[in-house]
GROMACS .gro file of C-alpha atoms in nm:
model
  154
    1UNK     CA    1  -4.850  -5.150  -6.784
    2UNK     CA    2  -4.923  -5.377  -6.489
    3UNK     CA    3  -4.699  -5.397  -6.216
    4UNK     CA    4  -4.742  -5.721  -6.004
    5UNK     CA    5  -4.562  -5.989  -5.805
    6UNK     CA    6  -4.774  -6.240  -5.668
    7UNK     CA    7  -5.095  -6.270  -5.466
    8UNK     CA    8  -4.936  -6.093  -5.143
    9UNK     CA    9  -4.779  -5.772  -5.317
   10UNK     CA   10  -4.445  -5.897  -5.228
   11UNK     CA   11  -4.106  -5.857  -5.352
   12UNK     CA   12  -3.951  -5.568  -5.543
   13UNK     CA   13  -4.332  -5.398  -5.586
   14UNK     CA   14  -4.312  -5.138  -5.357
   15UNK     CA   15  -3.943  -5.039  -5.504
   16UNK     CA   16  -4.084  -5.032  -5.826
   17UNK     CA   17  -4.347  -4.793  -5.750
   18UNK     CA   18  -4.044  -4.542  -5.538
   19UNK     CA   19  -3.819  -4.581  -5.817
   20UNK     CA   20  -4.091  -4.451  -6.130
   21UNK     CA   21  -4.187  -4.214  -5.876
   22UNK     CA   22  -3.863  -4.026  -5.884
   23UNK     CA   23  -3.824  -4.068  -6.223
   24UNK     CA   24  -3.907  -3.779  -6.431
   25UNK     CA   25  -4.211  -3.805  -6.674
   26UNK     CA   26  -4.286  -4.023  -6.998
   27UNK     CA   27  -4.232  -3.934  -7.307
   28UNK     CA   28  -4.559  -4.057  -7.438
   29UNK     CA   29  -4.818  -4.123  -7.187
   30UNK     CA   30  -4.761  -4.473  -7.008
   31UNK     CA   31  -5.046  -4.564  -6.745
   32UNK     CA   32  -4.933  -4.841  -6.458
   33UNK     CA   33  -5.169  -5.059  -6.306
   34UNK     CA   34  -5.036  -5.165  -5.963
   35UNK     CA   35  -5.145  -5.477  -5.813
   36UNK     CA   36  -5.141  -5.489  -5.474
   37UNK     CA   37  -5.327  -5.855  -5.424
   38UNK     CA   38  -5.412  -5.961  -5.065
   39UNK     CA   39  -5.174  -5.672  -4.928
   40UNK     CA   40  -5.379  -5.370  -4.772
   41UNK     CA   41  -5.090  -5.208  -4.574
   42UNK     CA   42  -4.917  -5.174  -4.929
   43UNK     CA   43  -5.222  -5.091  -5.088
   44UNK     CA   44  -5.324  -4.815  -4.862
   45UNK     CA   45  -4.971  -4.694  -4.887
   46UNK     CA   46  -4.962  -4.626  -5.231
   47UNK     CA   47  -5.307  -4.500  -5.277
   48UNK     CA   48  -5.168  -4.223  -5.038
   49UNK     CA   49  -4.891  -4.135  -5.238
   50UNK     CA   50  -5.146  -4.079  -5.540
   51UNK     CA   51  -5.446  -3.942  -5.347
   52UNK     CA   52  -5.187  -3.635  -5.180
   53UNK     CA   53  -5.071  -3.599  -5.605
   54UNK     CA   54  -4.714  -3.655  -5.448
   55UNK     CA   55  -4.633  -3.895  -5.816
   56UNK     CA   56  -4.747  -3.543  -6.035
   57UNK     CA   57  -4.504  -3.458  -6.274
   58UNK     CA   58  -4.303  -3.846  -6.201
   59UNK     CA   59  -4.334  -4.129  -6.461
   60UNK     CA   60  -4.668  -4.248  -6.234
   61UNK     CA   61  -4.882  -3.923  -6.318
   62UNK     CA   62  -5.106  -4.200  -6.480
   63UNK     CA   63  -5.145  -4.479  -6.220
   64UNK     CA   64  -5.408  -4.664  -6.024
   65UNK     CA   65  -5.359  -4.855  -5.732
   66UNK     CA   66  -5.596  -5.258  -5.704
   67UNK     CA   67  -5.564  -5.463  -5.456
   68UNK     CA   68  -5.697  -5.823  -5.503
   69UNK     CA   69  -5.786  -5.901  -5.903
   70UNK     CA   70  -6.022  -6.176  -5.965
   71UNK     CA   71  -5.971  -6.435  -6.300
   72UNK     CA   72  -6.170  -6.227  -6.533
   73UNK     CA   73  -6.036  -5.874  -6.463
   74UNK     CA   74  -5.712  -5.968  -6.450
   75UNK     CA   75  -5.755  -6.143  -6.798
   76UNK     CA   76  -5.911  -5.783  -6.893
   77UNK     CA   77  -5.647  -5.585  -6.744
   78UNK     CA   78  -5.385  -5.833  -6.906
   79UNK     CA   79  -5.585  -5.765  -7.248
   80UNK     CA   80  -5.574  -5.374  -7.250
   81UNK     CA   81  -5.179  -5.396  -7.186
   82UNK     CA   82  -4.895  -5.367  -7.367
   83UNK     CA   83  -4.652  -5.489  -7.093
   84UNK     CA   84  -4.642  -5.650  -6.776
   85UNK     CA   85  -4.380  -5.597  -6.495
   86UNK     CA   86  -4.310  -5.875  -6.246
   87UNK     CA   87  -4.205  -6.217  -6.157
   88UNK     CA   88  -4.250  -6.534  -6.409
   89UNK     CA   89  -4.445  -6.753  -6.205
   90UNK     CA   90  -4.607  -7.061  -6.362
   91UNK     CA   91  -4.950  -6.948  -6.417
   92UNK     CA   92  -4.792  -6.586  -6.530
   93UNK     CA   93  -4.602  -6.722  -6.795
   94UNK     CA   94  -4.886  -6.976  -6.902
   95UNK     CA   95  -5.108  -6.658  -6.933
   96UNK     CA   96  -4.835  -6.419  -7.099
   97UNK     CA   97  -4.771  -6.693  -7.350
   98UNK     CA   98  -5.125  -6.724  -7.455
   99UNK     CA   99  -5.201  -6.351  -7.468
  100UNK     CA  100  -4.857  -6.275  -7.608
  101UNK     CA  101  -4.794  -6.011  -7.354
  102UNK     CA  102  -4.457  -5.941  -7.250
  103UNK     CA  103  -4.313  -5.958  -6.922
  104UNK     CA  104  -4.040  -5.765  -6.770
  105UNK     CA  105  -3.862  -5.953  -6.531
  106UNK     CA  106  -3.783  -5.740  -6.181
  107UNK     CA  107  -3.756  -6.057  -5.958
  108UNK     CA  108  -3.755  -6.401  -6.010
  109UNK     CA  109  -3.766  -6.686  -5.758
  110UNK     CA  110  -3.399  -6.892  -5.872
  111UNK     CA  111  -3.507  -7.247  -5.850
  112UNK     CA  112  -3.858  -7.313  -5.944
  113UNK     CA  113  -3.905  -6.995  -6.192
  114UNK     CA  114  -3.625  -6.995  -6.379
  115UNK     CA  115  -3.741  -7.269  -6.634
  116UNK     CA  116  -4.056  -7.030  -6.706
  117UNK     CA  117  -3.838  -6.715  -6.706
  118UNK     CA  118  -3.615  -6.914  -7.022
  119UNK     CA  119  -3.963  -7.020  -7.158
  120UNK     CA  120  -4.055  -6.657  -7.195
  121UNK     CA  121  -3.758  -6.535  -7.372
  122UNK     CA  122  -3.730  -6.789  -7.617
  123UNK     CA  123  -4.043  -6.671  -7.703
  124UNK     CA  124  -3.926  -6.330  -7.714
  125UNK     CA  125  -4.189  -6.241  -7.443
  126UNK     CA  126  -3.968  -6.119  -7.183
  127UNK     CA  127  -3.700  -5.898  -7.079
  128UNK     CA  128  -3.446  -5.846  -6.823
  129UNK     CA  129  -3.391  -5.514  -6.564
  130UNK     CA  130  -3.057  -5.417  -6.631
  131UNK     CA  131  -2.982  -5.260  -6.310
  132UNK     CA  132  -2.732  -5.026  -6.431
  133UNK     CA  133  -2.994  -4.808  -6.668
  134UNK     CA  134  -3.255  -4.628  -6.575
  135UNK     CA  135  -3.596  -4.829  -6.564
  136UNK     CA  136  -3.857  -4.561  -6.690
  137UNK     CA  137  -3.605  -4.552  -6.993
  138UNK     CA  138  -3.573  -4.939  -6.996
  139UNK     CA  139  -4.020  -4.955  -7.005
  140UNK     CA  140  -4.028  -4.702  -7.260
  141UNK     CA  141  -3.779  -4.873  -7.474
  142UNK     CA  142  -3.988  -5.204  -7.468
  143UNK     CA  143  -4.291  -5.087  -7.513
  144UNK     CA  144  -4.155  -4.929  -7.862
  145UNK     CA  145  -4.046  -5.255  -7.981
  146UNK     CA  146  -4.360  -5.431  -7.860
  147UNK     CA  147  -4.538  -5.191  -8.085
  148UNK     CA  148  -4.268  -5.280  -8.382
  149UNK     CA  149  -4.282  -5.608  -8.318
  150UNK     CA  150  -4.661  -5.618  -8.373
  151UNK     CA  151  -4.675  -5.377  -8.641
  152UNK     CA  152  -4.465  -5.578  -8.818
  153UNK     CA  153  -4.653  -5.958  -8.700
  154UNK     CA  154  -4.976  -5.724  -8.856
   0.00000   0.00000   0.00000
């Protein structure tokens, strides 16, 4: 699962990362990519977290922590998921849409990403945090129907 909002590491990232931290683990093993862009401070942060093993026996006991991702790996990391957690900017969606990966939307910029956010779920490619549910459960429930849904496109 990659975890990303933006270039800069902004927005809800950070939370993201506290909140599957306290969250007991997976089910079935889930691995989180965290990209941290242009954003050392939050970079360096979270590779603390992981380096003292404080995330052991929490929904991130498989997680690595990037900073900047060039074109190509990015297109590689987006290749070897199954989900991708963030905010539908334009080239996001462009990419998700071609790859068919979906996105689960944490944060959204109102007027100039909501457009690509209804572009996504028409094509069934995203979904929406629901705030009042747990999100570990919320992943693990998407990634299930992400494998149905290509089981059954196979």
């Amino acid at each position: 699962v990659i975890v990303e909002m933006g270039a800069n590491g902004a927005g809800k990232l950070e939370t993201i990362f506290q909140i599957l931290e306290a969250s007991p683990s997976h089910k079935v093993p889930i691995k989180y990519y965290f990209v941290c862009g242009r954003n050392q401070v939050l970079r360096k942060r979270l590779e603390q977290v992981v380096a003292n093993n404080e995330a052991h026996g929490s929904a991130l006991e498989r997680c690595e922590i990037l900073g900047w991702v060039d074109a190509r790996d990015k297109n590689e990391l987006m290749n070897i998921c199954s989900l991708m957690i963030g905010k539908p900017g334009g080239a996001t969606q462009a990419e998700l849409t071609c790859l068919k990966l979906p996105l689960f939307i944490m944060d959204i910029h109102e007027h100039c990403e909501e457009g690509n956010k209804e572009k996504l779920l028409k094509s069934n490619l995203a979904y929406e945090y629901d705030l009042a549910r747990p999100l570990a459960a919320q992943i693990e429930e998407i990634l299930e129907d992400a494998a149905l849904t290509q089981v059954t496109q196979e």
